[in-house]
Short mmCIF file of C-alpha atoms in Angstrom, two decimals:
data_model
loop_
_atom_site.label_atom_id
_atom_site.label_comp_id
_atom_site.label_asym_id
_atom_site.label_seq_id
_atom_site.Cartn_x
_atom_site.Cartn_y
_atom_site.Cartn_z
CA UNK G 1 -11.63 7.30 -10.04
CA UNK G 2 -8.88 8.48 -13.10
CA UNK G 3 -6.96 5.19 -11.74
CA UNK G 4 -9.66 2.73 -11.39
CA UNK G 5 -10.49 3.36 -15.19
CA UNK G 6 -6.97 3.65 -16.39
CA UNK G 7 -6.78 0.15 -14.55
CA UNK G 8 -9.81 -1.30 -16.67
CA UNK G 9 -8.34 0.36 -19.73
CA UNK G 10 -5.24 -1.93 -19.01
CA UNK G 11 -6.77 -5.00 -18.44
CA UNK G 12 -9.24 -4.29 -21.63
CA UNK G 13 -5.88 -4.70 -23.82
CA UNK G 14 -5.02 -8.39 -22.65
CA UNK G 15 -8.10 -9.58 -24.02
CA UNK G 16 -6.69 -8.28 -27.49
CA UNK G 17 -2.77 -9.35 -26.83
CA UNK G 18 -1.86 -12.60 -24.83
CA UNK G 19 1.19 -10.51 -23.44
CA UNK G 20 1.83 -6.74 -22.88
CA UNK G 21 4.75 -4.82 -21.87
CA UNK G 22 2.84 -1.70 -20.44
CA UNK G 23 4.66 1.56 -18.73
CA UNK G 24 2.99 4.70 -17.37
CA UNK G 25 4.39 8.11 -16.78
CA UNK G 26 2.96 10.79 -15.69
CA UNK G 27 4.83 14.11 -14.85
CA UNK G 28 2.72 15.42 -11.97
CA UNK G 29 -0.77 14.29 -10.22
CA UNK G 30 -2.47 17.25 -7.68
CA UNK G 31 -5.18 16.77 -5.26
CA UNK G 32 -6.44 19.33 -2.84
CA UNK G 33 -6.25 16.18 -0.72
CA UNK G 34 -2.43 15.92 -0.80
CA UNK G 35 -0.40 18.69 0.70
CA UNK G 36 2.43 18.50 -2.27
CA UNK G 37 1.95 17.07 -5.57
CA UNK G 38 3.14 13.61 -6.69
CA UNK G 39 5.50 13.90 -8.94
CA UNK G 40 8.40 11.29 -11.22
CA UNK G 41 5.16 8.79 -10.98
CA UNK G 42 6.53 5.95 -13.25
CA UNK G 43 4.41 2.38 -13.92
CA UNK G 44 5.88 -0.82 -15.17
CA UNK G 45 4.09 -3.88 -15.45
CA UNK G 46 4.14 -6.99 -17.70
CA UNK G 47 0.58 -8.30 -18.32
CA UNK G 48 -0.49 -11.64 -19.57
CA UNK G 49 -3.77 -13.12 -19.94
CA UNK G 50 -5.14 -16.47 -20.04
CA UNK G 51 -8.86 -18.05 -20.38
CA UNK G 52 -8.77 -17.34 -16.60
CA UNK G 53 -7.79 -14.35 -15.33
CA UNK G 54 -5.46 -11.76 -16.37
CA UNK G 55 -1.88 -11.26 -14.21
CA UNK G 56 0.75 -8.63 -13.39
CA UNK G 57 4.15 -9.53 -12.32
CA UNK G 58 7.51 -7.65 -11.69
CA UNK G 59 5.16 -4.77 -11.42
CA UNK G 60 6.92 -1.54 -10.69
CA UNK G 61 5.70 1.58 -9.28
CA UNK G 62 8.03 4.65 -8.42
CA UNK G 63 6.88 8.09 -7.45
CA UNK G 64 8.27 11.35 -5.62
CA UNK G 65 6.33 13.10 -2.91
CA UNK G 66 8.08 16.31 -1.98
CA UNK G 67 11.03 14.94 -3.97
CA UNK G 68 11.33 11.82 -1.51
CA UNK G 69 11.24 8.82 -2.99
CA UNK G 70 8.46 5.56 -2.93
CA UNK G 71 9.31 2.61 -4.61
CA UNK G 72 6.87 -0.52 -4.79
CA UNK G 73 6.99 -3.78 -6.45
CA UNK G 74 4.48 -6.11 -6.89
CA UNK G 75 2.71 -9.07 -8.49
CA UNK G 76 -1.31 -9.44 -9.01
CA UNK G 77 -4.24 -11.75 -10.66
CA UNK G 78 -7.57 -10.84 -11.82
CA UNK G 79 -9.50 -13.78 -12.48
CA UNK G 80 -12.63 -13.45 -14.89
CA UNK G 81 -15.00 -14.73 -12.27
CA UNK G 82 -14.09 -11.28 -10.66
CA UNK G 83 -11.52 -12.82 -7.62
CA UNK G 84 -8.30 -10.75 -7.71
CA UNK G 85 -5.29 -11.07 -5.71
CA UNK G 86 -2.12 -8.72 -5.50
CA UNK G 87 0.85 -8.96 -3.35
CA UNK G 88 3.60 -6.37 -3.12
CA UNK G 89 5.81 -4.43 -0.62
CA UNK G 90 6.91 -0.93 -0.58
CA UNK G 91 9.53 1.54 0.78
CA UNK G 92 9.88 4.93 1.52
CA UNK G 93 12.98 6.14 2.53
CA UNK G 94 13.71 9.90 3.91
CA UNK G 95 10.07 11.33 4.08
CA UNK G 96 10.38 14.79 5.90
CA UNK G 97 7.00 16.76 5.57
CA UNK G 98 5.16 18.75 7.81
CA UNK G 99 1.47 20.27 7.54
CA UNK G 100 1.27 24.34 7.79
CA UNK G 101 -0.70 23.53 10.67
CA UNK G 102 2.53 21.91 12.80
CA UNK G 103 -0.03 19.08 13.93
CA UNK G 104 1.35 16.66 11.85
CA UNK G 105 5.36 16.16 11.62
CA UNK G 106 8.16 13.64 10.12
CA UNK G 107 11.72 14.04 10.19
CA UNK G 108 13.73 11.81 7.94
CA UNK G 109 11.18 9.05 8.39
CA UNK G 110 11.79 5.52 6.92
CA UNK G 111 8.55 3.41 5.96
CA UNK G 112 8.47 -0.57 4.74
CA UNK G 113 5.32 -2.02 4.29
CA UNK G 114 4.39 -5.65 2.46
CA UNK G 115 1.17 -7.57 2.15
CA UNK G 116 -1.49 -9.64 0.32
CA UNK G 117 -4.92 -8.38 -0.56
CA UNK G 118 -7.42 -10.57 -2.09
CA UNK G 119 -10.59 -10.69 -2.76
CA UNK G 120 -13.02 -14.42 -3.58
CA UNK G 121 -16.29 -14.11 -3.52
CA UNK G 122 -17.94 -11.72 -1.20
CA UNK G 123 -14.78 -11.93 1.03
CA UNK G 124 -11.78 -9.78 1.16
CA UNK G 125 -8.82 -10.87 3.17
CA UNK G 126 -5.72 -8.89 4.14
CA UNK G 127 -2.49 -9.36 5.36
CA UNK G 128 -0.17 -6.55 6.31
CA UNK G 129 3.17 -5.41 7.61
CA UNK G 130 4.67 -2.97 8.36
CA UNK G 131 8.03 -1.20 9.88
CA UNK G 132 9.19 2.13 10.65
CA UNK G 133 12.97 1.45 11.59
CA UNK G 134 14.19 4.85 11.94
CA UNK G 135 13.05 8.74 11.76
CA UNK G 136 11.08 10.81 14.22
CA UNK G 137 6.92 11.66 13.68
CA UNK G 138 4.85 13.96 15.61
CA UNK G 139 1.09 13.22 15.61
CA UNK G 140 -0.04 16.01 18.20
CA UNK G 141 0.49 15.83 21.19
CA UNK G 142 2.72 12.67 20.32
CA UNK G 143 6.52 12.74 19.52
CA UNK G 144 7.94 9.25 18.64
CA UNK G 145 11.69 8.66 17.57
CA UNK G 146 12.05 5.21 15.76
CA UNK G 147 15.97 6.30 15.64
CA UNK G 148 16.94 3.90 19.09
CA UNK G 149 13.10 2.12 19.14
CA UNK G 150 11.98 1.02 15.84
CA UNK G 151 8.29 -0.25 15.43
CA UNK G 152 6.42 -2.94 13.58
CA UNK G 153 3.07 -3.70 12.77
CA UNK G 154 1.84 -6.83 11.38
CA UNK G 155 -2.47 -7.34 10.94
CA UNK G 156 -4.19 -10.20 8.88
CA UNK G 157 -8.06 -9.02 7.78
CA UNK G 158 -10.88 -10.12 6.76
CA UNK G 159 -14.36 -8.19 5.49
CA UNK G 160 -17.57 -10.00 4.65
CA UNK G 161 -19.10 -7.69 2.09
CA UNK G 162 -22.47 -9.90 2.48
CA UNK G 163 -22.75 -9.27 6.19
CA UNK G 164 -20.52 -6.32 6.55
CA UNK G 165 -18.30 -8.15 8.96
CA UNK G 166 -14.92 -6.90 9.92
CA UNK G 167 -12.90 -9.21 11.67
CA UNK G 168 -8.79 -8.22 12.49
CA UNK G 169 -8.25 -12.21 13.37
CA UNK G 170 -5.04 -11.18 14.07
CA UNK G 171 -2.50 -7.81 15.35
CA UNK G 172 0.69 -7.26 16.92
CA UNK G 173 1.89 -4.43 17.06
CA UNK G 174 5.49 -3.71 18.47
CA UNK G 175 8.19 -0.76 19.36
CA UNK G 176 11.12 -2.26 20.67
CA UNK G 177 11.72 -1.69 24.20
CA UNK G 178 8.27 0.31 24.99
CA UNK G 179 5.37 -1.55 23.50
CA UNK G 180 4.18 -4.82 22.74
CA UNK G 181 0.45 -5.49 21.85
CA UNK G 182 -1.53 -7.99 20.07
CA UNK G 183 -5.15 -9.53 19.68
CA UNK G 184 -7.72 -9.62 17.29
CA UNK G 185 -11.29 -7.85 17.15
CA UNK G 186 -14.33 -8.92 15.69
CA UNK G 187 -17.15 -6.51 14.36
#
């Protein structure tokens, strides 16, 4: 909720400036629904703003979680009819974490993911990748090693906020040499 209003706060100022350099840090955010704290978190964004809509781009976002770095870049639009748009990809590289329960598990676990979300109208549309090309993750009972087969996902989305309408019109998902799967599911 602290982020959805800082976000409004930020888009408030380009109303008042046609251009903005902005950049957030913040030392440390905790949430008893995070098992460590994020930490280095570290916004960059150029905003301008236009009779239209309002846009972000070379928008940078770095944090730490349990000193293992995230990086993100990314470019958006808020239009003042309310449509929005942002595309982006991200990368974490590293992540080793483990829940005090043992259920949950990753050993030196690289993550890329990209995609659009937008949003016109009543109608939100998605599209996603995303790749885990090396590391090991244990979801009980299931041990995966990405190290020799490295795995993709790749979905476009799209939700009908009218109806409440979830359609996946498309997913593949892939891990080279023991899975291949794709289709789409309508709600």
């Amino acid at each position: 909720m602290a982020h959805a209003l800082l976000a409004l706060l930020l888009l408030a100022w380009t109303a008042i400036a046609a251009a903005l350099n902005v950049q957030i840090d913040i030392g440390s955010i905790e949430h008893p629904a995070l098992t460590t704290p994020i930490t280095k978190l570290h916004f960059a964004c150029r905003v301008s703003a236009s009779s239209e809509a309002a846009s972000c781009s070379q928008g940078v976002l770095h944090a730490d979680l349990q000193k293992q770095p995230l990086d993100a870049q990314f470019e958006g639009l808020l239009s003042r009819n309310g449509d929005w748009r942002v595309q982006g990809k991200a990368s974490a590289r590293g992540i080793t974490f483990a829940t005090e329960s043992g259920r949950y598990a990753t050993e030196k676990l690289d993550l890329e993911i990209s995609g659009q979300l937008a949003r016109k109208a009543q109608t939100f549309t998605a599209e996603l990748r995303a790749a885990l090309p090396r590391g090991q993750a244990y979801v009980e009972p299931v041990f995966v090693d990405f190290g020799p087969a490295p795995a993709t996902l790749a979905a476009n989305l799209r939700f009908d906020s009218a109806q409440g309408a979830l359609d996946v019109e498309h997913f593949e998902m892939q891990q080279q040499g023991v899975l291949r799967m794709s289709g789409k599911l309508r709600q």
